[in-house]
Coordinates of C-alpha atoms in Angstrom, one line a residue:
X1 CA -22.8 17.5 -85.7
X2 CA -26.1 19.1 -83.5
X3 CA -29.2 18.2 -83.9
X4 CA -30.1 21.6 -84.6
X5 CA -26.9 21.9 -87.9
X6 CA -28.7 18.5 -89.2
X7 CA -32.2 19.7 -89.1
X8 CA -31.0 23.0 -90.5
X9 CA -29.2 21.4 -93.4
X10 CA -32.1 18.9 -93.9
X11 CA -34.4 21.8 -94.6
X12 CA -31.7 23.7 -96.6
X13 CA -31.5 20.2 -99.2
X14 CA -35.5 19.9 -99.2
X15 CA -36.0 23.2 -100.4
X16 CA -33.0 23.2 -102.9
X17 CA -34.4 19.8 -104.3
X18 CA -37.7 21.5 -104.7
X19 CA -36.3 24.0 -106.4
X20 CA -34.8 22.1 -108.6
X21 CA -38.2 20.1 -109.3
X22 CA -39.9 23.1 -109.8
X23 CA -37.4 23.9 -112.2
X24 CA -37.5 20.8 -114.0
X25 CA -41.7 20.2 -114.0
X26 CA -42.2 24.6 -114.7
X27 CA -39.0 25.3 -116.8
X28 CA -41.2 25.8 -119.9
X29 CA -43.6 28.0 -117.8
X30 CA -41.6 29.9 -115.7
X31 CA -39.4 31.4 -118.8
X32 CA -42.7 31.5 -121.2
X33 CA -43.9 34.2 -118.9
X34 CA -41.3 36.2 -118.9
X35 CA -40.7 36.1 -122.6
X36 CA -44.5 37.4 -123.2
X37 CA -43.5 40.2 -120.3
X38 CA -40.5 41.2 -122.7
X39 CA -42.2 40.6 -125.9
X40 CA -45.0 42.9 -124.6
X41 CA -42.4 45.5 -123.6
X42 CA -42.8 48.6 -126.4
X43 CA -46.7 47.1 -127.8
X44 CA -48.8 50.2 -128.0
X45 CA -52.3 49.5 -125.7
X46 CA -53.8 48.7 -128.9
X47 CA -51.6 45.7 -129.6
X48 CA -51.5 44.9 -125.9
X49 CA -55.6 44.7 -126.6
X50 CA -55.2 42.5 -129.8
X51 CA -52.4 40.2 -128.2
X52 CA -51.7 38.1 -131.3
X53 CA -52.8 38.0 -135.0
X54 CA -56.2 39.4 -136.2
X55 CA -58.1 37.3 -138.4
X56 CA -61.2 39.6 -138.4
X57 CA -64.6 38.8 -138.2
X58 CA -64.3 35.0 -140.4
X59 CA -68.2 34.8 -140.8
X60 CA -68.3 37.9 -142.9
X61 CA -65.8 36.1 -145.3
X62 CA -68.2 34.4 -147.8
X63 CA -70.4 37.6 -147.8
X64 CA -67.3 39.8 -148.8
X65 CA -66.0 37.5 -151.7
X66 CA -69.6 37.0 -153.1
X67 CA -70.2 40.5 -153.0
X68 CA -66.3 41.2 -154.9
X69 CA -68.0 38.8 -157.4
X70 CA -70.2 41.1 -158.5
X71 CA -68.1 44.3 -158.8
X72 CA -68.0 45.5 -162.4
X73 CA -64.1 45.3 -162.6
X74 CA -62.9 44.3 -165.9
X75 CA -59.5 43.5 -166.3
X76 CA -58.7 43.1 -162.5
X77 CA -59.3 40.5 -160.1
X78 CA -62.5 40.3 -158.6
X79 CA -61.4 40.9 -154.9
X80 CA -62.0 43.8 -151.9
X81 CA -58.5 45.1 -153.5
X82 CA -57.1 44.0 -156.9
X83 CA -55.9 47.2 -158.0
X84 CA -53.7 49.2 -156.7
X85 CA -56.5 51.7 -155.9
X86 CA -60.0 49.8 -155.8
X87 CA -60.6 49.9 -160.1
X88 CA -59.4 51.4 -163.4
X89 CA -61.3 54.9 -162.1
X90 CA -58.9 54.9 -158.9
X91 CA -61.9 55.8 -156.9
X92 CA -61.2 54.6 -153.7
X93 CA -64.5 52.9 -152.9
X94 CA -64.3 49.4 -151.5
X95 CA -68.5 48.9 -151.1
X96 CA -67.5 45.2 -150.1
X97 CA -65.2 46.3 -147.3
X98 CA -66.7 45.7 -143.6
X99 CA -67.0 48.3 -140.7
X100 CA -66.8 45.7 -137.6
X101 CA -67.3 48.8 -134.8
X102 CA -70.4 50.3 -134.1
X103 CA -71.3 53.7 -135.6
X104 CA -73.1 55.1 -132.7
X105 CA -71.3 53.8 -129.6
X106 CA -67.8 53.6 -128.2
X107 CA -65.0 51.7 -129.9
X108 CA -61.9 50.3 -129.3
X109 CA -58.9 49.8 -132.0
X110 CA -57.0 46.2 -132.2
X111 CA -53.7 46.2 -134.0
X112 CA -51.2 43.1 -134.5
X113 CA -47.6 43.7 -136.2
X114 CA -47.1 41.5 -139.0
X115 CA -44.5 38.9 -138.3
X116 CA -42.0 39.6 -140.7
X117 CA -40.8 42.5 -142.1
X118 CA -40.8 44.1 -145.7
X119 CA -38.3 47.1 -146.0
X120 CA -39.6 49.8 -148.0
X121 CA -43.1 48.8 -148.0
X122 CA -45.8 50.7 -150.3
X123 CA -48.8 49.3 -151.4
X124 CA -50.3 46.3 -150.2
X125 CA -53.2 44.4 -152.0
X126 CA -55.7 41.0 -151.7
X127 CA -56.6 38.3 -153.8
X128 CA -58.6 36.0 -152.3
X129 CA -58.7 35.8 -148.6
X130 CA -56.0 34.3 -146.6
X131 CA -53.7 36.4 -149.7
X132 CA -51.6 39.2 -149.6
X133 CA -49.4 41.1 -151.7
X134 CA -46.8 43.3 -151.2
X135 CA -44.8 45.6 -152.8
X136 CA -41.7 46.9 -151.1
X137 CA -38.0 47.9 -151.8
X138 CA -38.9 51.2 -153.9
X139 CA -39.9 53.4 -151.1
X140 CA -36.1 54.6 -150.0
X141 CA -35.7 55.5 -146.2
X142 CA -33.6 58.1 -144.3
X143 CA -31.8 54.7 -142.7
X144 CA -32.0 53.4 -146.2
X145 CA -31.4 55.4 -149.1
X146 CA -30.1 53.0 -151.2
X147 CA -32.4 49.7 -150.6
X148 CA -32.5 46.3 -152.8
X149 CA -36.0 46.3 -154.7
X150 CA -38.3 46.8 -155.6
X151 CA -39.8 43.5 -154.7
X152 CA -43.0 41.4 -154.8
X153 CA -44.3 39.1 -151.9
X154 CA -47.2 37.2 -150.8
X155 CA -47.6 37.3 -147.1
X156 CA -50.1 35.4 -144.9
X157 CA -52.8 38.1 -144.4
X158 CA -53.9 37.5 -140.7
X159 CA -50.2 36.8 -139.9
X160 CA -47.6 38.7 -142.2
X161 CA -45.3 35.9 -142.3
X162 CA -43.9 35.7 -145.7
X163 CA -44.6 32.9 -148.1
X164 CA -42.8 34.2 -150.9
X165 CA -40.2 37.1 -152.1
X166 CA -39.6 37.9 -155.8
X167 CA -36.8 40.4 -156.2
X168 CA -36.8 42.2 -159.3
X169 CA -34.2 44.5 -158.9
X170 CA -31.5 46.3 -157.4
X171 CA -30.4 50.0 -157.6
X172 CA -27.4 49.6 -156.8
X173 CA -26.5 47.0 -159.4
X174 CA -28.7 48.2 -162.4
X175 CA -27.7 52.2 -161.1
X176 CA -31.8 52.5 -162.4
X177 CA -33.9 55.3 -160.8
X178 CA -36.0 53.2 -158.2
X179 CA -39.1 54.8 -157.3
X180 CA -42.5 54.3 -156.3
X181 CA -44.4 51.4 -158.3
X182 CA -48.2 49.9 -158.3
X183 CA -49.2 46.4 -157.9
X184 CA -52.5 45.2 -160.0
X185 CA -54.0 42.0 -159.8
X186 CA -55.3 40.6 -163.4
X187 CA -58.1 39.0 -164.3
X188 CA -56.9 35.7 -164.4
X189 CA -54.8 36.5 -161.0
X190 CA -51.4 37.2 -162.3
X191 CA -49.8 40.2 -160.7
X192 CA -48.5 42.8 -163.6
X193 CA -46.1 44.9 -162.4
X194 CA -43.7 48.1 -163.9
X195 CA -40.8 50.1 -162.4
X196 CA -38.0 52.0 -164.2
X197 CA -39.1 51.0 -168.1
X198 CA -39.2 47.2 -167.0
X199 CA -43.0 45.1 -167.0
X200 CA -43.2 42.1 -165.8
X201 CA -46.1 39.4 -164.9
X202 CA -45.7 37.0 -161.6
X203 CA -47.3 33.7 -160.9
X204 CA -49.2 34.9 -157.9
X205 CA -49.3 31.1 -156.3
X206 CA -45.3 30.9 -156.5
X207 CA -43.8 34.1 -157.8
X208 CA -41.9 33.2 -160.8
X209 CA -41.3 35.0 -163.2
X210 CA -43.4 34.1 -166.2
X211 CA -43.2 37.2 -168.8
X212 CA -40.7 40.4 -169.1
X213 CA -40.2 43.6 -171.2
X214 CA -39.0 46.4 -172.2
X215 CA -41.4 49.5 -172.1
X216 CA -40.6 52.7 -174.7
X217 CA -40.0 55.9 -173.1
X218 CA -39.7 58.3 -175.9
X219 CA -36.9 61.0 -175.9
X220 CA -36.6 60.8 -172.1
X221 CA -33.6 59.3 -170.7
X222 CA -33.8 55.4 -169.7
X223 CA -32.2 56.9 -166.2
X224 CA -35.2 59.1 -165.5
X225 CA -38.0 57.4 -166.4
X226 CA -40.0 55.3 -163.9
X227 CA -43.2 53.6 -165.1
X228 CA -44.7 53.2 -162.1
X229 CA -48.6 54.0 -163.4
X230 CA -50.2 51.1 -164.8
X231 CA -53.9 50.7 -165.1
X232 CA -56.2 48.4 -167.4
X233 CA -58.6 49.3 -169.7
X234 CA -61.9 47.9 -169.6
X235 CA -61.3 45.6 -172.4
X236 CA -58.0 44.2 -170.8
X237 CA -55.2 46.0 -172.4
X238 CA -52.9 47.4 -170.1
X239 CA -52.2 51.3 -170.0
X240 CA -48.7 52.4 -168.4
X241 CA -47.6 56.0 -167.5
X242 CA -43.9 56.7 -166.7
X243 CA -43.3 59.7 -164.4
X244 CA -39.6 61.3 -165.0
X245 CA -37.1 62.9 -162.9
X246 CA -35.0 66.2 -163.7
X247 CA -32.6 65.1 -166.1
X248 CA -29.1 64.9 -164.3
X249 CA -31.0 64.2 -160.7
X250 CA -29.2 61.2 -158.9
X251 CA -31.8 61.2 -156.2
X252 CA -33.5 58.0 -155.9
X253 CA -37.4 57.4 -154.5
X254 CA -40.4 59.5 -156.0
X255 CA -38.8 62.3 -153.8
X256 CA -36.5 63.1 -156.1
X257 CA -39.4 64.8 -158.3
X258 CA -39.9 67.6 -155.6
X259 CA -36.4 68.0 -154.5
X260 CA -34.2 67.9 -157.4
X261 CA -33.7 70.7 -160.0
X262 CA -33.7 70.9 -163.4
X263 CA -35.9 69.8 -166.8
X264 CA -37.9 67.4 -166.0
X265 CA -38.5 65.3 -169.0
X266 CA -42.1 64.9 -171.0
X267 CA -44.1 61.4 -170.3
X268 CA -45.2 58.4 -172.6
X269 CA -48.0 56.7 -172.8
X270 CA -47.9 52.6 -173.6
X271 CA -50.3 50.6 -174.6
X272 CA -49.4 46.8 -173.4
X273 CA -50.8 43.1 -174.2
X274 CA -51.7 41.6 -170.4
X275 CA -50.6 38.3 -172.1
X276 CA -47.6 38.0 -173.4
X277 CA -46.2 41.8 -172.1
X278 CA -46.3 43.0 -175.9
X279 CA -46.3 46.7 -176.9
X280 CA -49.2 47.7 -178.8
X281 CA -48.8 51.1 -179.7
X282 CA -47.3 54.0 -177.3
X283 CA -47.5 58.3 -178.1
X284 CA -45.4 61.0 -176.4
X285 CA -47.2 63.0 -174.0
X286 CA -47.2 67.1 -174.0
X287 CA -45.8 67.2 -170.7
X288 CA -44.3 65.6 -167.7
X289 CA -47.2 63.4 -165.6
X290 CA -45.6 62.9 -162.5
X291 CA -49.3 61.1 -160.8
X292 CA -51.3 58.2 -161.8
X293 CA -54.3 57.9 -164.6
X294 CA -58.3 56.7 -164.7
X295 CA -59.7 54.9 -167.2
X296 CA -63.4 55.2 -168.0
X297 CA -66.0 55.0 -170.9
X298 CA -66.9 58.0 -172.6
X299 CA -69.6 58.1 -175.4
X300 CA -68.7 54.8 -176.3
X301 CA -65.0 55.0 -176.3
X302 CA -62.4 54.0 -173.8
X303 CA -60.8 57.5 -172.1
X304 CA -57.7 57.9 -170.4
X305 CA -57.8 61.5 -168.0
X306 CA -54.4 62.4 -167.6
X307 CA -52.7 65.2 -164.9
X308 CA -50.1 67.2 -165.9
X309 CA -47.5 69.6 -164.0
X310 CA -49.7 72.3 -165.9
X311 CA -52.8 71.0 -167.4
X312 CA -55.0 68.4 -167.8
X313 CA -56.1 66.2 -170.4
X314 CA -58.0 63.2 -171.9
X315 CA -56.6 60.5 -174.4
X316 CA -58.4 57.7 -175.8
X317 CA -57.2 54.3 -176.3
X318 CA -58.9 52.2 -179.8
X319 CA -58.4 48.6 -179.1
X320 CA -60.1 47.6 -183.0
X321 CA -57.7 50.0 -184.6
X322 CA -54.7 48.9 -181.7
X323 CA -54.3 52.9 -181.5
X324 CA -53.4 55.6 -178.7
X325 CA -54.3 59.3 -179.7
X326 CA -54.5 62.5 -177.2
X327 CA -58.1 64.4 -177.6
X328 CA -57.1 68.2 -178.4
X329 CA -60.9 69.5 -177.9
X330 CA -60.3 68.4 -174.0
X331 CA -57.6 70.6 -172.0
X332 CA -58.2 72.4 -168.5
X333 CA -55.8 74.4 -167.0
X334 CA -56.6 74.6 -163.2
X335 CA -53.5 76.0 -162.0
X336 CA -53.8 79.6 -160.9
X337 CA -50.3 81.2 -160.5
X338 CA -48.5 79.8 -157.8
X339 CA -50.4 76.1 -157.5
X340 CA -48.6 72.7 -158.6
X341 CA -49.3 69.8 -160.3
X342 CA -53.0 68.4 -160.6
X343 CA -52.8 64.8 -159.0
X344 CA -54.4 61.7 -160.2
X345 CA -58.4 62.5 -161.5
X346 CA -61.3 61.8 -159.9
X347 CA -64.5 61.1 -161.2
X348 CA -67.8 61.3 -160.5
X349 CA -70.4 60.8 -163.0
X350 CA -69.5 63.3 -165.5
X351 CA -67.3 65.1 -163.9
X352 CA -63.6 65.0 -163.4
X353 CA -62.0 66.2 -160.6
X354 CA -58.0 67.0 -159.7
X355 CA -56.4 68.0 -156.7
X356 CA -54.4 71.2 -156.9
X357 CA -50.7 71.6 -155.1
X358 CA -49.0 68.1 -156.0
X359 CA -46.0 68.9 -155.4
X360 CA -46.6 72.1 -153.0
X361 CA -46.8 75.4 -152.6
X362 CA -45.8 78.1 -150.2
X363 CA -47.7 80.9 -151.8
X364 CA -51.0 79.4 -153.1
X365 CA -53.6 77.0 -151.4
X366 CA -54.5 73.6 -152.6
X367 CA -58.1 73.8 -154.4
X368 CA -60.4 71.0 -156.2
X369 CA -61.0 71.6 -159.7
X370 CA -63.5 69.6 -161.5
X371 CA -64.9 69.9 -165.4
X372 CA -67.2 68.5 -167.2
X373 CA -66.3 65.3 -169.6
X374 CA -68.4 66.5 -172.5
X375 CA -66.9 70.0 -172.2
X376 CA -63.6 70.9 -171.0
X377 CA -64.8 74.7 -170.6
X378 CA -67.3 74.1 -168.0
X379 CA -65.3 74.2 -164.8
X380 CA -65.8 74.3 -161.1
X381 CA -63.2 75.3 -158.5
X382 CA -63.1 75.2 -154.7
X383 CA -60.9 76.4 -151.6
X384 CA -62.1 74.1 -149.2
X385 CA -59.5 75.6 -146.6
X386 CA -59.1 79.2 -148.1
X387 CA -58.1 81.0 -150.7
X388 CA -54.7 82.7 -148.5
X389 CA -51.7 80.9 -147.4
X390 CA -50.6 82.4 -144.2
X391 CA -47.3 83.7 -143.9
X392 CA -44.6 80.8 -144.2
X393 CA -47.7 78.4 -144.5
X394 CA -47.0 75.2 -147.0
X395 CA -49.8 73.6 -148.9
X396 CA -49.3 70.6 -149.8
X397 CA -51.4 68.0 -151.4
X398 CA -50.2 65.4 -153.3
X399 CA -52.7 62.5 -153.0
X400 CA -55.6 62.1 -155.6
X401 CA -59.1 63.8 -154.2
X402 CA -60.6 60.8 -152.8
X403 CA -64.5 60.5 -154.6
X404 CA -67.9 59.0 -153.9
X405 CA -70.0 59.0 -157.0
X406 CA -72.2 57.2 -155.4
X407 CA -73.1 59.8 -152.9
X408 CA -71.6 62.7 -154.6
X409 CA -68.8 63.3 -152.4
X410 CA -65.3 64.3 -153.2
X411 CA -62.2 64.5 -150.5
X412 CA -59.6 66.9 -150.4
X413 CA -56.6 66.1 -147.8
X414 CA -53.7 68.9 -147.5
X415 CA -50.8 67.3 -145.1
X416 CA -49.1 70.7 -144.9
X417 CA -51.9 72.7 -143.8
X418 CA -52.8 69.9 -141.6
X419 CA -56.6 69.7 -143.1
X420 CA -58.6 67.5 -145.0
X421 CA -62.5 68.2 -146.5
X422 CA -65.4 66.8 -147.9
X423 CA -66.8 68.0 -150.9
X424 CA -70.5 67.5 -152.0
X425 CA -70.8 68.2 -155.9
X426 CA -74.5 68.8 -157.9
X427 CA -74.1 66.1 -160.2
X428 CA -75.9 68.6 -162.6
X429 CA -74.0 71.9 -162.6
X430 CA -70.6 70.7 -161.1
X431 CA -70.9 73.6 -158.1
X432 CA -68.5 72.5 -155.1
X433 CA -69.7 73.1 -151.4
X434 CA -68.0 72.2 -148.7
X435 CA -69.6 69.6 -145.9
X436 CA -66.9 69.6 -143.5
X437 CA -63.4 70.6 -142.6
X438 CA -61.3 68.7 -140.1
X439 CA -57.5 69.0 -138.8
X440 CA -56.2 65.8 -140.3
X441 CA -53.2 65.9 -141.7
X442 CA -52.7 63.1 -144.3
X443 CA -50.6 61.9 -147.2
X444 CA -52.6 58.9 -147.7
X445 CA -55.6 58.5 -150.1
X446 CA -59.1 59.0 -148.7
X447 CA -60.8 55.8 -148.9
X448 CA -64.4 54.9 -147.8
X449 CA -65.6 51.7 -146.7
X450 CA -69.0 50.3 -147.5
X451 CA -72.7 50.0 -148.7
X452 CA -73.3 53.5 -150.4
X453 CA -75.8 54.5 -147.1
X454 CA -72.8 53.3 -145.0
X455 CA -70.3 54.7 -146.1
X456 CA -66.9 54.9 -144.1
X457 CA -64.3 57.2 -144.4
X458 CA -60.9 55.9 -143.3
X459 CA -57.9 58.7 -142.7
X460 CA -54.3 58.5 -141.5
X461 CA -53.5 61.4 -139.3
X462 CA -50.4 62.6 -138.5
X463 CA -48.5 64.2 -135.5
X464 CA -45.3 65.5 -135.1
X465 CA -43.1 64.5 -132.7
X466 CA -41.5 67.7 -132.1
X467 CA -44.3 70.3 -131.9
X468 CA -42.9 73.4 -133.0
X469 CA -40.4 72.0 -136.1
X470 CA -42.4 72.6 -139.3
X471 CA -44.9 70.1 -141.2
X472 CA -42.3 70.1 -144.2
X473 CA -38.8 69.0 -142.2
X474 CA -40.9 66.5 -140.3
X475 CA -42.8 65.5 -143.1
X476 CA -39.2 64.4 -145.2
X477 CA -36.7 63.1 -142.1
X478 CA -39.7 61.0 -140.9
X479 CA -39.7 62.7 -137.4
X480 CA -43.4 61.9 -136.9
X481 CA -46.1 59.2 -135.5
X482 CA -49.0 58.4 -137.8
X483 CA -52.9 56.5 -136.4
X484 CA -55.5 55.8 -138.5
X485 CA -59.2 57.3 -137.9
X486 CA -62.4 56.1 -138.9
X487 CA -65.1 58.7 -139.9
X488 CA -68.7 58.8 -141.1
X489 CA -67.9 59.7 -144.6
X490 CA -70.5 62.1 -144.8
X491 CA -70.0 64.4 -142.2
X492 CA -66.5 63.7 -140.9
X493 CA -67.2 62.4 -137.3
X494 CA -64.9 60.4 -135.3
X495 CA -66.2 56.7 -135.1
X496 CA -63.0 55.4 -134.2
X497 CA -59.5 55.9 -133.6
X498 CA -56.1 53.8 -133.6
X499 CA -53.0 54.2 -131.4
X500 CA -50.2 56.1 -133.3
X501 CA -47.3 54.0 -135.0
X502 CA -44.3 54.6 -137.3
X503 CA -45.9 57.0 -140.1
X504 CA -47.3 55.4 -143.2
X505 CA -45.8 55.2 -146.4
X506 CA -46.2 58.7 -148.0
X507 CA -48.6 58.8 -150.7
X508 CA -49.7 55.0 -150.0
X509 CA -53.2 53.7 -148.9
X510 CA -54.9 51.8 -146.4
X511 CA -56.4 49.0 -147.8
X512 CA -59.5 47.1 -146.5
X513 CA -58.7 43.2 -145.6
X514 CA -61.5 40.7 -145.3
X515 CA -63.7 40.4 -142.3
X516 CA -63.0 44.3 -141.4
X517 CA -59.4 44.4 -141.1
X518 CA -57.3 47.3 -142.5
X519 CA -53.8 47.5 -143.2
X520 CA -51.5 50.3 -142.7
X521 CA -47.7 49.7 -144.2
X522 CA -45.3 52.0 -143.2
X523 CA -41.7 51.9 -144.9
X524 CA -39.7 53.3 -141.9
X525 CA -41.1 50.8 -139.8
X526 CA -40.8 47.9 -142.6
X527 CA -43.5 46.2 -141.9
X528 CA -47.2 46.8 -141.9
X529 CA -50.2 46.5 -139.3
X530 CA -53.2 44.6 -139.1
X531 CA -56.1 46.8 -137.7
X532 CA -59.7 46.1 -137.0
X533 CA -62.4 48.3 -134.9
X534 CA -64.7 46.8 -132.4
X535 CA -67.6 47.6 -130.3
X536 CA -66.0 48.3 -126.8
X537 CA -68.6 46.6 -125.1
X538 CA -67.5 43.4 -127.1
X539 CA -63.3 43.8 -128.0
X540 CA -61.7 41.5 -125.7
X541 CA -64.6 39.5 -124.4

């Protein structure tokens, strides 16, 4: 062999041996970069931006629980979130929530995916920090009609990894309607939770099981009834709602309220020991309640404001005489011809607001209607986006009107007209003036974030991914991308803005996490997001 072949195979072996060297001494390295290279493959720029979990701002922690601590919540957990809407008044105000951006300069949006996922997600609350729960498995899917749930987990909340999973049923065994239900946080920090005409309570630390029931529906049937309204009074007693289907509907998910035809079955109201799950008393309704309830004190007495599919009312719940009874000297009808179901109330001071167009309209507009607690005559309506529908226009509106008693403010959001408005009501008269209009389309609750003089107003917003198909066939076949926006609450400017993900959960919220996170769940993705705002001089430093 020449020289020259020796050499040539000398330098061939060297190289090969330090290849195999590097190998050996960068094999962990080598194949770590690629796998963040793939992994990053499909992150929108705002989780690129984040690059891991979000704990949020840690030093705001201890301000945020002490200020929880003093929130007049009784019944509930003393937490940024332990009902399923802020309180017993569903307001929507979280005044111990942070804003971590800046309100004057430029911001940029982090997001982090949680780690595992939770098919059919809805609401999402806290306990104390580090906690989350999660409700999931009643929200049915176009890729999942028929899901297992609805569940209950707790879920590490800078990660989302799971630490728990309580199933509690499944359709497709008990052949139950399975649609949307609420998670509340007690007092003591159970979780109470009602679907179908079931109750149960949860060990919050390990999930079990620890009480069960069986709720009265009246003369609806058992396979219509969903109980998925429960709220506590302020002297502990729980207060469930069912909503009800068309008899004879087979749809599952709150869905099949709009889309099925048919008599749809009056409601029932229950009155429920947080204890030991007992019933107390329960009453027939007038009519069928297909949203939520507040609870509030009136002269003295607990009241229960009630929306109806053509009315709304006021009941009051005794807890010395252990007694429901519905108050006949309180009825509004805000429905002009045409308009749908009044949503959940809002109040502020003594008013009592409800959104018109629940359930939609194609020949009306959505309006806000409020009256006056002392007297159900004195009314106030609104048409913050018009009184006309355009031509083959749909109005639809079927979250509660978010409110700020606080500042007088109500918000009125309108997915199918693609608006949403605030609302600045004299605390005297009750007269409704619009402040500002903004195209926002939203299913979502309006929450606001905040001190009262800070207040933030937080908004999904929705675009379709096909331009021209209409709001409504997007809307229901989940053919659209959803961000989340944050606003000064009292005039509507954009402070902030997120990427766009897989939409939200119709009809669910965004809920504040401690040290200025947010979360936004969304049920066809089957997981939820971790969000938080930052200065853009300062996010990623």
């Amino acid at each position: 062999m020449s020289k020259r072949r020796i050499f040539a195979f000398a330098g061939v072996a060297v190289i090969a041996a330090l290849g195999f060297a590097a190998y050996k001494l960068g094999g962990t390295i080598i194949p770590g970069k690629v796998e963040q290279q793939v992994a990053r493959i499909g992150l929108s720029p705002n989780q690129v931006a984040a690059n891991g979990p979000l704990p949020g701002e840690v030093s705001l922690y201890a301000r945020e629980w002490a200020c929880s601590q003093a929130l007049e919540t009784p019944g509930y957990f003393r937490s940024l979130n332990g009902a399923e809407i802020s309180d017993a008044q569903r307001s929507g105000v979280f005044p111990c929530a942070s804003f971590t951006g800046s309100r004057t300069g430029p911001n940029r949006v982090l997001a982090f995916r949680s780690l595992d996922d939770y098919p059919g997600i809805s609401y999402v609350n806290n306990r104390r920090p580090g906690e989350l729960y999660i409700v999931g498995g009643e929200y049915q899917t176009p890729a999942d009609p028929n899901m297992a749930g609805p569940f209950v987990s707790k879920a590490n909340a800078t990660t989302g990894r799971e630490i728990w999973r309580t199933y509690l049923d499944n359709l497709n065994a008990s052949g139950r309607w399975i649609a949307n239900a609420n998670l509340n946080i007690l007092e003591n920090g159970r979780i109470v939770f009602a679907w179908s005409n079931q109750i149960v309570l949860l060990d919050p630390d390990t999930g079990e099981i620890l009480r069960h029931n069986i709720l009265p529906a009246g003369d609806a049937p058992i396979a219509d009834v969903n109980f998925k309204h429960l709220t506590v009074a302020p002297d502990g007693t729980l207060i469930v709602k069912d909503q009800t289907r068309p008899i004879g509907c087979t749809r599952q998910g709150t869905v099949a309220i709009l889309l099925c035809e048919g008599r749809q079955p009056n409601s029932h109201l229950v009155a429920v020991n947080p204890e030991t799950l007992e019933i107390i008393h329960h009453i027939p309704l007038p009519e069928p309640s297909a949203v939520p309830h507040a609870i509030t004190m009136f002269q003295g007495r607990i009241a229960i404001y009630l929306g109806f599919n053509e009315s709304a009312r006021r009941a009051f719940w005794d807890p010395a005489a252990r007694q429901l009874s519905m108050d006949p000297s309180w009825v509004v009808r805000p429905m002009r011809p045409g308009q749908t179901t009044a949503t959940a109330p809002s109040l502020v001071g003594d008013w009592v607001g409800f959104q018109l167009n629940g359930t939609g309209s194609t020949t009306v507009p959505s309006s806000v209607v409020v009256a006056h607690q002392q007297d159900a005559s004195r009314t106030n309506i609104i048409f913050p986006f018009g009184e006309r529908l355009a031509p083959g226009a749909w109005s639809f509106a079927p979250p509660k009107a978010g409110a700020d008693p606080e500042n007088n403010m109500i918000y009125s959001a309108d997915a199918g007209l693609g608006k949403t408005a605030g609302i600045r009501i004299n605390p005297q008269t009750g007269q409704l003036t619009t402040a500002f209009v903004i195209d926002n389309a939203t299913t979502s609750f309006q929450p606001v974030f905040g001190p009262a003089n800070q207040r933030i107003l937080v908004l999904t917003n929705m675009r379709n991914n096909v331009s021209a198909e209409p709001r409504r066939i997007a809307l229901f076949t989940g053919n659209y991308r959803e961000q989340l926006t944050w606003r000064d609450a009292a005039t509507g400017r954009l402070i902030a803005e997120s990427d766009f993900f897989e939409p939200l959960t119709i009809n669910s919220l965004t809920p504040p996490g401690f040290g200025g996170r947010v979360y936004f769940p969304t049920a066809i993705g089957g997981g939820f997001y971790v969000l938080q705002v930052m200065p853009a001089a300062r996010a990623g430093q």
